[in-house]
Amino acid sequence: MQSPIRLKKRKTKCNVIDLKKTLCLDKVFLYLKLPLPYPHDSPIILGTFSIDLTGMNHSETLELSLQLLRQPSVTPVDHSCQNIMADRLEKIGFNIESMRFEDVDNLWARKGTQAPVLCFAGHTDVVPTGSLDDWNSDPFVPEIRDGKLYGRGSADMKTALAAMVVASERFVAKYPNHKGSIAFLITSDEEGPSINGTVKVVEALEARNEKMTWCLVGEPSSTNQLGDIVKNGRRGSLNARLTVKGKQGHVAYPHLAINPIHTASKALAELCDTVWDNGNEYFPATSFQISNIHSGTGATNVVPGTMHTLFNFRYSTEVTAEQLKARTLEILDRHNVNYDIEWTLSGLPFLTPVGELVNAAQNAIRNVTGIETELSTSGGTSDGRFIAPTGAQVLELGVLNASIHQIDEHVNVADLEPLAEIYEQILESLLAN
């Protein structure tokens, strides 16, 4: 046994004996502000109390999660998260390659040179916290309360990154001469414009003919229970900025003005009412949503001269972006709207059919949690949209998503080790000798 660590007694509403009875090891660390990892065969002596840590719950995934969550990595700043991961991966034989594009840090790490390649993908950047006064604890000082780990990025998606690293460490320890390759593609530009992150790394890999066979994205896919839903595809996303042209004038003389709101209203109503497709067994029907309308000077007696509208299609594999554009323009033209329109394609739809990766994930989830997982393509876009076009099978699998991007974002501590076990079993299914 190592020598005990002696700490000055801190003021607290409960004594240390209570902590030992009620809290897991890692919460004792947080309470005492101990560095992680901590030698678990060494007791803590606090004033006149001694805490024997032998046999208390220890989670490698939680330890690494805490390290990552302490980094204020708001898009596009990585704040050393990738270095923390790379240090761990390099120790187990990964070749580390940093790819920086503009102000974005990206990590490509690979162990092995042969196919097939199983890639873990994700992001270290997080969304802004909002007002700190609204949080019950500092968003970048992770805290465990009532079995939940709180902190910005806890659900989206630093705990999944930790689970991926730990799973890889355990797998390599068991199978040092595994077949194929394990890779990590990590960016700090997923929550932002996503122009210098995964898409640029994929382009660089494609240029040197480096391919992925399977890709596990650690996005928080679960809804009510870990593993109850995995995303085997995503809808496409097409955005439009519509400018309708009119003629400004006085509201008392409408014959001298052209109101762009009036001229566009029937066309917009038809766009809203149009059934674009009926979806299919994997995708819901395509959705059209107007997100912004702006017109006018703010005065009540002025007919506006222009109207600016933003709208979005989330579309299935039953229709293409070009077909959506053509039908939209036909409707606008039929209603004699005078307009300019700018299109932005954020991502193509993709689908990973049932096969090796889906089967491996379903079996792993069943073995670890005892539940049957549901395949889904719902929700927003992810960086999987940049990887799928390369031909890789892509699947999103992570923790519960109920609190992502919210105040007091959190994850169930009890889900962290099972997630690492699921990832490890997928590795074993696909790459074990």
mmCIF file of N, CA and C in Angstrom, residues 83-191:
data_model
loop_
_atom_site.group_PDB
_atom_site.id
_atom_site.type_symbol
_atom_site.label_atom_id
_atom_site.label_comp_id
_atom_site.label_asym_id
_atom_site.label_seq_id
_atom_site.Cartn_x
_atom_site.Cartn_y
_atom_site.Cartn_z
ATOM 1 N N ASN A 83 -5.083 16.606 -27.356
ATOM 2 C CA ASN A 83 -3.784 16.191 -26.821
ATOM 3 C C ASN A 83 -3.959 15.160 -25.712
ATOM 4 N N ILE A 84 -4.971 15.359 -24.870
ATOM 5 C CA ILE A 84 -5.236 14.402 -23.789
ATOM 6 C C ILE A 84 -5.557 13.030 -24.377
ATOM 7 N N MET A 85 -6.394 13.019 -25.403
ATOM 8 C CA MET A 85 -6.747 11.760 -26.054
ATOM 9 C C MET A 85 -5.544 11.160 -26.778
ATOM 10 N N ALA A 86 -4.814 12.002 -27.506
ATOM 11 C CA ALA A 86 -3.675 11.517 -28.292
ATOM 12 C C ALA A 86 -2.606 10.894 -27.410
ATOM 13 N N ASP A 87 -2.357 11.487 -26.240
ATOM 14 C CA ASP A 87 -1.355 10.931 -25.320
ATOM 15 C C ASP A 87 -1.723 9.508 -24.922
ATOM 16 N N ARG A 88 -2.999 9.283 -24.652
ATOM 17 C CA ARG A 88 -3.445 7.943 -24.263
ATOM 18 C C ARG A 88 -3.319 6.967 -25.445
ATOM 19 N N LEU A 89 -3.732 7.420 -26.620
ATOM 20 C CA LEU A 89 -3.720 6.543 -27.786
ATOM 21 C C LEU A 89 -2.296 6.219 -28.245
ATOM 22 N N GLU A 90 -1.412 7.191 -28.171
ATOM 23 C CA GLU A 90 -0.030 6.961 -28.584
ATOM 24 C C GLU A 90 0.632 5.876 -27.743
ATOM 25 N N LYS A 91 0.275 5.805 -26.475
ATOM 26 C CA LYS A 91 0.857 4.811 -25.573
ATOM 27 C C LYS A 91 0.475 3.383 -25.944
ATOM 28 N N ILE A 92 -0.622 3.215 -26.700
ATOM 29 C CA ILE A 92 -1.033 1.858 -27.077
ATOM 30 C C ILE A 92 -0.808 1.600 -28.568
ATOM 31 N N GLY A 93 0.073 2.408 -29.160
ATOM 32 C CA GLY A 93 0.519 2.096 -30.508
ATOM 33 C C GLY A 93 -0.117 2.859 -31.641
ATOM 34 N N PHE A 94 -0.905 3.893 -31.343
ATOM 35 C CA PHE A 94 -1.508 4.689 -32.406
ATOM 36 C C PHE A 94 -0.505 5.671 -32.994
ATOM 37 N N ASN A 95 -0.554 5.826 -34.306
ATOM 38 C CA ASN A 95 0.185 6.887 -34.972
ATOM 39 C C ASN A 95 -0.674 8.154 -34.908
ATOM 40 N N ILE A 96 -0.099 9.237 -34.420
ATOM 41 C CA ILE A 96 -0.857 10.471 -34.170
ATOM 42 C C ILE A 96 -0.554 11.492 -35.251
ATOM 43 N N GLU A 97 -1.604 12.045 -35.832
ATOM 44 C CA GLU A 97 -1.460 13.070 -36.856
ATOM 45 C C GLU A 97 -2.411 14.221 -36.558
ATOM 46 N N SER A 98 -1.844 15.389 -36.301
ATOM 47 C CA SER A 98 -2.659 16.582 -36.076
ATOM 48 C C SER A 98 -2.881 17.284 -37.410
ATOM 49 N N MET A 99 -4.111 17.635 -37.679
ATOM 50 C CA MET A 99 -4.460 18.338 -38.919
ATOM 51 C C MET A 99 -5.161 19.639 -38.547
ATOM 52 N N ARG A 100 -4.476 20.746 -38.733
ATOM 53 C CA ARG A 100 -5.078 22.048 -38.413
ATOM 54 C C ARG A 100 -5.449 22.767 -39.711
ATOM 55 N N PHE A 101 -6.692 23.158 -39.804
ATOM 56 C CA PHE A 101 -7.177 23.926 -40.940
ATOM 57 C C PHE A 101 -7.755 25.231 -40.405
ATOM 58 N N GLU A 102 -7.153 26.348 -40.842
ATOM 59 C CA GLU A 102 -7.521 27.671 -40.322
ATOM 60 C C GLU A 102 -7.401 27.667 -38.795
ATOM 61 N N ASP A 103 -8.502 27.914 -38.082
ATOM 62 C CA ASP A 103 -8.432 27.980 -36.614
ATOM 63 C C ASP A 103 -8.954 26.713 -35.950
ATOM 64 N N VAL A 104 -9.016 25.624 -36.703
ATOM 65 C CA VAL A 104 -9.625 24.395 -36.192
ATOM 66 C C VAL A 104 -8.586 23.293 -36.045
ATOM 67 N N ASP A 105 -8.556 22.683 -34.863
ATOM 68 C CA ASP A 105 -7.687 21.537 -34.610
ATOM 69 C C ASP A 105 -8.450 20.246 -34.883
ATOM 70 N N ASN A 106 -7.782 19.331 -35.573
ATOM 71 C CA ASN A 106 -8.346 18.018 -35.862
ATOM 72 C C ASN A 106 -7.309 16.951 -35.549
ATOM 73 N N LEU A 107 -7.785 15.797 -35.149
ATOM 74 C CA LEU A 107 -6.913 14.677 -34.817
ATOM 75 C C LEU A 107 -7.266 13.476 -35.686
ATOM 76 N N TRP A 108 -6.263 12.916 -36.338
ATOM 77 C CA TRP A 108 -6.396 11.633 -37.019
ATOM 78 C C TRP A 108 -5.383 10.694 -36.379
ATOM 79 N N ALA A 109 -5.863 9.671 -35.724
ATOM 80 C CA ALA A 109 -5.003 8.698 -35.055
ATOM 81 C C ALA A 109 -5.346 7.320 -35.591
ATOM 82 N N ARG A 110 -4.308 6.527 -35.850
ATOM 83 C CA ARG A 110 -4.580 5.207 -36.422
ATOM 84 C C ARG A 110 -3.586 4.180 -35.888
ATOM 85 N N LYS A 111 -4.096 3.019 -35.536
ATOM 86 C CA LYS A 111 -3.273 1.881 -35.147
ATOM 87 C C LYS A 111 -3.510 0.783 -36.172
ATOM 88 N N GLY A 112 -2.464 0.437 -36.892
ATOM 89 C CA GLY A 112 -2.573 -0.539 -37.960
ATOM 90 C C GLY A 112 -2.498 0.127 -39.311
ATOM 91 N N THR A 113 -2.173 -0.671 -40.317
ATOM 92 C CA THR A 113 -2.046 -0.139 -41.672
ATOM 93 C C THR A 113 -2.947 -0.852 -42.667
ATOM 94 N N GLN A 114 -3.592 -1.916 -42.219
ATOM 95 C CA GLN A 114 -4.380 -2.736 -43.123
ATOM 96 C C GLN A 114 -5.876 -2.494 -42.952
ATOM 97 N N ALA A 115 -6.634 -2.881 -43.965
ATOM 98 C CA ALA A 115 -8.093 -2.902 -43.863
ATOM 99 C C ALA A 115 -8.495 -4.228 -43.204
ATOM 100 N N PRO A 116 -9.703 -4.273 -42.627
ATOM 101 C CA PRO A 116 -10.717 -3.217 -42.526
ATOM 102 C C PRO A 116 -10.365 -2.201 -41.442
ATOM 103 N N VAL A 117 -10.960 -1.033 -41.531
ATOM 104 C CA VAL A 117 -10.691 0.057 -40.588
ATOM 105 C C VAL A 117 -11.971 0.424 -39.845
ATOM 106 N N LEU A 118 -11.926 0.322 -38.527
ATOM 107 C CA LEU A 118 -13.024 0.816 -37.679
ATOM 108 C C LEU A 118 -12.605 2.155 -37.099
ATOM 109 N N CYS A 119 -13.333 3.194 -37.448
ATOM 110 C CA CYS A 119 -12.997 4.550 -37.009
ATOM 111 C C CYS A 119 -13.999 5.033 -35.969
ATOM 112 N N PHE A 120 -13.474 5.568 -34.869
ATOM 113 C CA PHE A 120 -14.290 6.287 -33.898
ATOM 114 C C PHE A 120 -14.244 7.765 -34.274
ATOM 115 N N ALA A 121 -15.396 8.399 -34.421
ATOM 116 C CA ALA A 121 -15.443 9.803 -34.821
ATOM 117 C C ALA A 121 -16.231 10.619 -33.804
ATOM 118 N N GLY A 122 -15.841 11.881 -33.670
ATOM 119 C CA GLY A 122 -16.556 12.753 -32.733
ATOM 120 C C GLY A 122 -15.934 14.131 -32.692
ATOM 121 N N HIS A 123 -16.379 14.909 -31.725
ATOM 122 C CA HIS A 123 -15.907 16.293 -31.625
ATOM 123 C C HIS A 123 -15.622 16.667 -30.177
ATOM 124 N N THR A 124 -14.586 17.487 -30.008
ATOM 125 C CA THR A 124 -14.219 17.980 -28.684
ATOM 126 C C THR A 124 -14.813 19.345 -28.396
ATOM 127 N N ASP A 125 -15.313 20.035 -29.421
ATOM 128 C CA ASP A 125 -15.879 21.362 -29.189
ATOM 129 C C ASP A 125 -17.282 21.248 -28.609
ATOM 130 N N VAL A 126 -17.652 22.263 -27.857
ATOM 131 C CA VAL A 126 -18.969 22.319 -27.226
ATOM 132 C C VAL A 126 -19.604 23.659 -27.541
ATOM 133 N N VAL A 127 -20.917 23.731 -27.354
ATOM 134 C CA VAL A 127 -21.627 24.996 -27.575
ATOM 135 C C VAL A 127 -21.394 25.924 -26.392
ATOM 136 N N PRO A 128 -21.584 27.240 -26.574
ATOM 137 C CA PRO A 128 -21.435 28.175 -25.455
ATOM 138 C C PRO A 128 -22.362 27.816 -24.298
ATOM 139 N N THR A 129 -21.972 28.249 -23.108
ATOM 140 C CA THR A 129 -22.699 27.863 -21.893
ATOM 141 C C THR A 129 -23.946 28.696 -21.645
ATOM 142 N N GLY A 130 -24.029 29.890 -22.230
ATOM 143 C CA GLY A 130 -25.079 30.812 -21.811
ATOM 144 C C GLY A 130 -24.677 31.445 -20.488
ATOM 145 N N SER A 131 -25.623 32.046 -19.819
ATOM 146 C CA SER A 131 -25.336 32.732 -18.562
ATOM 147 C C SER A 131 -24.902 31.743 -17.483
ATOM 148 N N LEU A 132 -23.743 31.989 -16.888
ATOM 149 C CA LEU A 132 -23.248 31.112 -15.821
ATOM 150 C C LEU A 132 -24.156 31.149 -14.601
ATOM 151 N N ASP A 133 -24.873 32.253 -14.441
ATOM 152 C CA ASP A 133 -25.771 32.368 -13.286
ATOM 153 C C ASP A 133 -26.915 31.358 -13.360
ATOM 154 N N ASP A 134 -27.217 30.871 -14.555
ATOM 155 C CA ASP A 134 -28.310 29.917 -14.705
ATOM 156 C C ASP A 134 -27.904 28.489 -14.351
ATOM 157 N N TRP A 135 -26.602 28.245 -14.302
ATOM 158 C CA TRP A 135 -26.109 26.906 -13.983
ATOM 159 C C TRP A 135 -26.054 26.698 -12.471
ATOM 160 N N ASN A 136 -26.316 25.483 -12.040
ATOM 161 C CA ASN A 136 -26.199 25.145 -10.620
ATOM 162 C C ASN A 136 -24.773 24.808 -10.213
ATOM 163 N N SER A 137 -23.890 24.649 -11.191
ATOM 164 C CA SER A 137 -22.465 24.462 -10.932
ATOM 165 C C SER A 137 -21.712 24.977 -12.138
ATOM 166 N N ASP A 138 -20.421 25.256 -11.966
ATOM 167 C CA ASP A 138 -19.604 25.754 -13.064
ATOM 168 C C ASP A 138 -19.609 24.742 -14.197
ATOM 169 N N PRO A 139 -19.987 25.151 -15.414
ATOM 170 C CA PRO A 139 -20.080 24.195 -16.521
ATOM 171 C C PRO A 139 -18.757 23.554 -16.913
ATOM 172 N N PHE A 140 -17.637 24.156 -16.503
ATOM 173 C CA PHE A 140 -16.339 23.568 -16.806
ATOM 174 C C PHE A 140 -15.604 23.092 -15.555
ATOM 175 N N VAL A 141 -16.344 22.934 -14.476
ATOM 176 C CA VAL A 141 -15.855 22.233 -13.286
ATOM 177 C C VAL A 141 -16.840 21.100 -13.049
ATOM 178 N N PRO A 142 -16.599 19.936 -13.671
ATOM 179 C CA PRO A 142 -17.586 18.849 -13.620
ATOM 180 C C PRO A 142 -17.933 18.457 -12.198
ATOM 181 N N GLU A 143 -19.209 18.180 -11.997
ATOM 182 C CA GLU A 143 -19.701 17.864 -10.657
ATOM 183 C C GLU A 143 -20.715 16.727 -10.748
ATOM 184 N N ILE A 144 -20.644 15.825 -9.783
ATOM 185 C CA ILE A 144 -21.597 14.717 -9.721
ATOM 186 C C ILE A 144 -22.615 14.999 -8.630
ATOM 187 N N ARG A 145 -23.898 14.963 -9.032
ATOM 188 C CA ARG A 145 -24.990 15.124 -8.083
ATOM 189 C C ARG A 145 -26.059 14.093 -8.393
ATOM 190 N N ASP A 146 -26.447 13.347 -7.384
ATOM 191 C CA ASP A 146 -27.540 12.372 -7.532
ATOM 192 C C ASP A 146 -27.312 11.417 -8.701
ATOM 193 N N GLY A 147 -26.073 10.961 -8.843
ATOM 194 C CA GLY A 147 -25.766 9.980 -9.867
ATOM 195 C C GLY A 147 -25.613 10.525 -11.262
ATOM 196 N N LYS A 148 -25.605 11.863 -11.397
ATOM 197 C CA LYS A 148 -25.479 12.486 -12.710
ATOM 198 C C LYS A 148 -24.216 13.347 -12.748
ATOM 199 N N LEU A 149 -23.515 13.283 -13.865
ATOM 200 C CA LEU A 149 -22.321 14.085 -14.081
ATOM 201 C C LEU A 149 -22.710 15.332 -14.860
ATOM 202 N N TYR A 150 -22.521 16.493 -14.245
ATOM 203 C CA TYR A 150 -22.909 17.767 -14.848
ATOM 204 C C TYR A 150 -21.698 18.478 -15.432
ATOM 205 N N GLY A 151 -21.891 19.115 -16.564
ATOM 206 C CA GLY A 151 -20.848 19.901 -17.197
ATOM 207 C C GLY A 151 -21.136 20.062 -18.675
ATOM 208 N N ARG A 152 -20.676 21.180 -19.253
ATOM 209 C CA ARG A 152 -20.888 21.385 -20.681
ATOM 210 C C ARG A 152 -20.075 20.354 -21.465
ATOM 211 N N GLY A 153 -20.765 19.629 -22.320
ATOM 212 C CA GLY A 153 -20.130 18.579 -23.101
ATOM 213 C C GLY A 153 -20.251 17.200 -22.485
ATOM 214 N N SER A 154 -20.896 17.097 -21.326
ATOM 215 C CA SER A 154 -21.007 15.790 -20.677
ATOM 216 C C SER A 154 -21.827 14.819 -21.526
ATOM 217 N N ALA A 155 -22.906 15.304 -22.135
ATOM 218 C CA ALA A 155 -23.712 14.460 -23.009
ATOM 219 C C ALA A 155 -23.258 14.575 -24.462
ATOM 220 N N ASP A 156 -22.853 15.764 -24.871
ATOM 221 C CA ASP A 156 -22.527 16.037 -26.272
ATOM 222 C C ASP A 156 -21.121 16.618 -26.377
ATOM 223 N N MET A 157 -20.045 15.793 -26.497
ATOM 224 C CA MET A 157 -20.076 14.353 -26.409
ATOM 225 C C MET A 157 -18.777 13.815 -25.806
ATOM 226 N N LYS A 158 -18.284 14.526 -24.755
ATOM 227 C CA LYS A 158 -16.965 14.183 -24.230
ATOM 228 C C LYS A 158 -16.937 12.853 -23.492
ATOM 229 N N THR A 159 -18.045 12.460 -22.880
ATOM 230 C CA THR A 159 -18.043 11.159 -22.206
ATOM 231 C C THR A 159 -17.958 10.024 -23.223
ATOM 232 N N ALA A 160 -18.551 10.205 -24.387
ATOM 233 C CA ALA A 160 -18.429 9.196 -25.440
ATOM 234 C C ALA A 160 -16.991 9.111 -25.938
ATOM 235 N N LEU A 161 -16.318 10.253 -26.062
ATOM 236 C CA LEU A 161 -14.910 10.237 -26.467
ATOM 237 C C LEU A 161 -14.069 9.463 -25.452
ATOM 238 N N ALA A 162 -14.338 9.696 -24.163
ATOM 239 C CA ALA A 162 -13.609 8.972 -23.129
ATOM 240 C C ALA A 162 -13.867 7.472 -23.230
ATOM 241 N N ALA A 163 -15.123 7.104 -23.464
ATOM 242 C CA ALA A 163 -15.470 5.684 -23.579
ATOM 243 C C ALA A 163 -14.781 5.047 -24.777
ATOM 244 N N MET A 164 -14.654 5.792 -25.867
ATOM 245 C CA MET A 164 -13.976 5.267 -27.051
ATOM 246 C C MET A 164 -12.502 4.979 -26.761
ATOM 247 N N VAL A 165 -11.839 5.909 -26.082
ATOM 248 C CA VAL A 165 -10.420 5.725 -25.763
ATOM 249 C C VAL A 165 -10.235 4.540 -24.827
ATOM 250 N N VAL A 166 -11.030 4.487 -23.763
ATOM 251 C CA VAL A 166 -10.916 3.398 -22.802
ATOM 252 C C VAL A 166 -11.215 2.055 -23.463
ATOM 253 N N ALA A 167 -12.229 2.005 -24.303
ATOM 254 C CA ALA A 167 -12.557 0.766 -25.009
ATOM 255 C C ALA A 167 -11.388 0.314 -25.880
ATOM 256 N N SER A 168 -10.750 1.267 -26.554
ATOM 257 C CA SER A 168 -9.601 0.927 -27.403
ATOM 258 C C SER A 168 -8.439 0.416 -26.575
ATOM 259 N N GLU A 169 -8.189 1.045 -25.434
ATOM 260 C CA GLU A 169 -7.112 0.581 -24.560
ATOM 261 C C GLU A 169 -7.342 -0.853 -24.117
ATOM 262 N N ARG A 170 -8.540 -1.153 -23.703
ATOM 263 C CA ARG A 170 -8.857 -2.493 -23.223
ATOM 264 C C ARG A 170 -8.794 -3.514 -24.352
ATOM 265 N N PHE A 171 -9.281 -3.124 -25.523
ATOM 266 C CA PHE A 171 -9.261 -4.042 -26.658
ATOM 267 C C PHE A 171 -7.831 -4.360 -27.075
ATOM 268 N N VAL A 172 -6.987 -3.348 -27.171
ATOM 269 C CA VAL A 172 -5.595 -3.552 -27.585
ATOM 270 C C VAL A 172 -4.849 -4.392 -26.560
ATOM 271 N N ALA A 173 -5.170 -4.218 -25.287
ATOM 272 C CA ALA A 173 -4.530 -5.042 -24.258
ATOM 273 C C ALA A 173 -4.880 -6.514 -24.441
ATOM 274 N N LYS A 174 -6.104 -6.791 -24.864
ATOM 275 C CA LYS A 174 -6.539 -8.175 -25.093
ATOM 276 C C LYS A 174 -6.054 -8.719 -26.434
ATOM 277 N N TYR A 175 -6.066 -7.843 -27.439
ATOM 278 C CA TYR A 175 -5.756 -8.272 -28.809
ATOM 279 C C TYR A 175 -4.679 -7.357 -29.401
ATOM 280 N N PRO A 176 -3.439 -7.466 -28.910
ATOM 281 C CA PRO A 176 -2.390 -6.572 -29.418
ATOM 282 C C PRO A 176 -2.114 -6.759 -30.909
ATOM 283 N N ASN A 177 -2.412 -7.931 -31.425
ATOM 284 C CA ASN A 177 -2.183 -8.205 -32.846
ATOM 285 C C ASN A 177 -3.502 -8.339 -33.600
ATOM 286 N N HIS A 178 -4.451 -7.493 -33.257
ATOM 287 C CA HIS A 178 -5.767 -7.536 -33.886
ATOM 288 C C HIS A 178 -5.660 -7.343 -35.392
ATOM 289 N N LYS A 179 -6.677 -7.772 -36.094
ATOM 290 C CA LYS A 179 -6.689 -7.594 -37.540
ATOM 291 C C LYS A 179 -7.101 -6.167 -37.881
ATOM 292 N N GLY A 180 -6.799 -5.739 -39.097
ATOM 293 C CA GLY A 180 -7.220 -4.427 -39.566
ATOM 294 C C GLY A 180 -6.634 -3.279 -38.769
ATOM 295 N N SER A 181 -7.386 -2.201 -38.696
ATOM 296 C CA SER A 181 -6.920 -0.974 -38.048
ATOM 297 C C SER A 181 -8.027 -0.344 -37.221
ATOM 298 N N ILE A 182 -7.610 0.368 -36.172
ATOM 299 C CA ILE A 182 -8.507 1.218 -35.385
ATOM 300 C C ILE A 182 -8.099 2.657 -35.647
ATOM 301 N N ALA A 183 -9.061 3.541 -35.821
ATOM 302 C CA ALA A 183 -8.743 4.942 -36.089
ATOM 303 C C ALA A 183 -9.639 5.853 -35.260
ATOM 304 N N PHE A 184 -9.172 7.084 -35.073
ATOM 305 C CA PHE A 184 -9.949 8.143 -34.429
ATOM 306 C C PHE A 184 -9.920 9.367 -35.332
ATOM 307 N N LEU A 185 -11.107 9.920 -35.618
ATOM 308 C CA LEU A 185 -11.223 11.183 -36.349
ATOM 309 C C LEU A 185 -11.968 12.154 -35.440
ATOM 310 N N ILE A 186 -11.231 13.098 -34.870
ATOM 311 C CA ILE A 186 -11.790 14.014 -33.867
ATOM 312 C C ILE A 186 -11.583 15.454 -34.323
ATOM 313 N N THR A 187 -12.621 16.263 -34.232
ATOM 314 C CA THR A 187 -12.546 17.657 -34.658
ATOM 315 C C THR A 187 -12.992 18.598 -33.550
ATOM 316 N N SER A 188 -12.657 19.880 -33.716
ATOM 317 C CA SER A 188 -13.172 20.919 -32.815
ATOM 318 C C SER A 188 -14.074 21.887 -33.576
ATOM 319 N N ASP A 189 -14.638 21.406 -34.693
ATOM 320 C CA ASP A 189 -15.500 22.259 -35.521
ATOM 321 C C ASP A 189 -16.759 21.504 -35.940
ATOM 322 N N GLU A 190 -17.465 20.940 -34.951
ATOM 323 C CA GLU A 190 -18.729 20.279 -35.272
ATOM 324 C C GLU A 190 -19.912 21.147 -34.885
ATOM 325 N N GLU A 191 -19.785 21.864 -33.781
ATOM 326 C CA GLU A 191 -20.883 22.702 -33.300
ATOM 327 C C GLU A 191 -20.936 24.053 -34.009
#
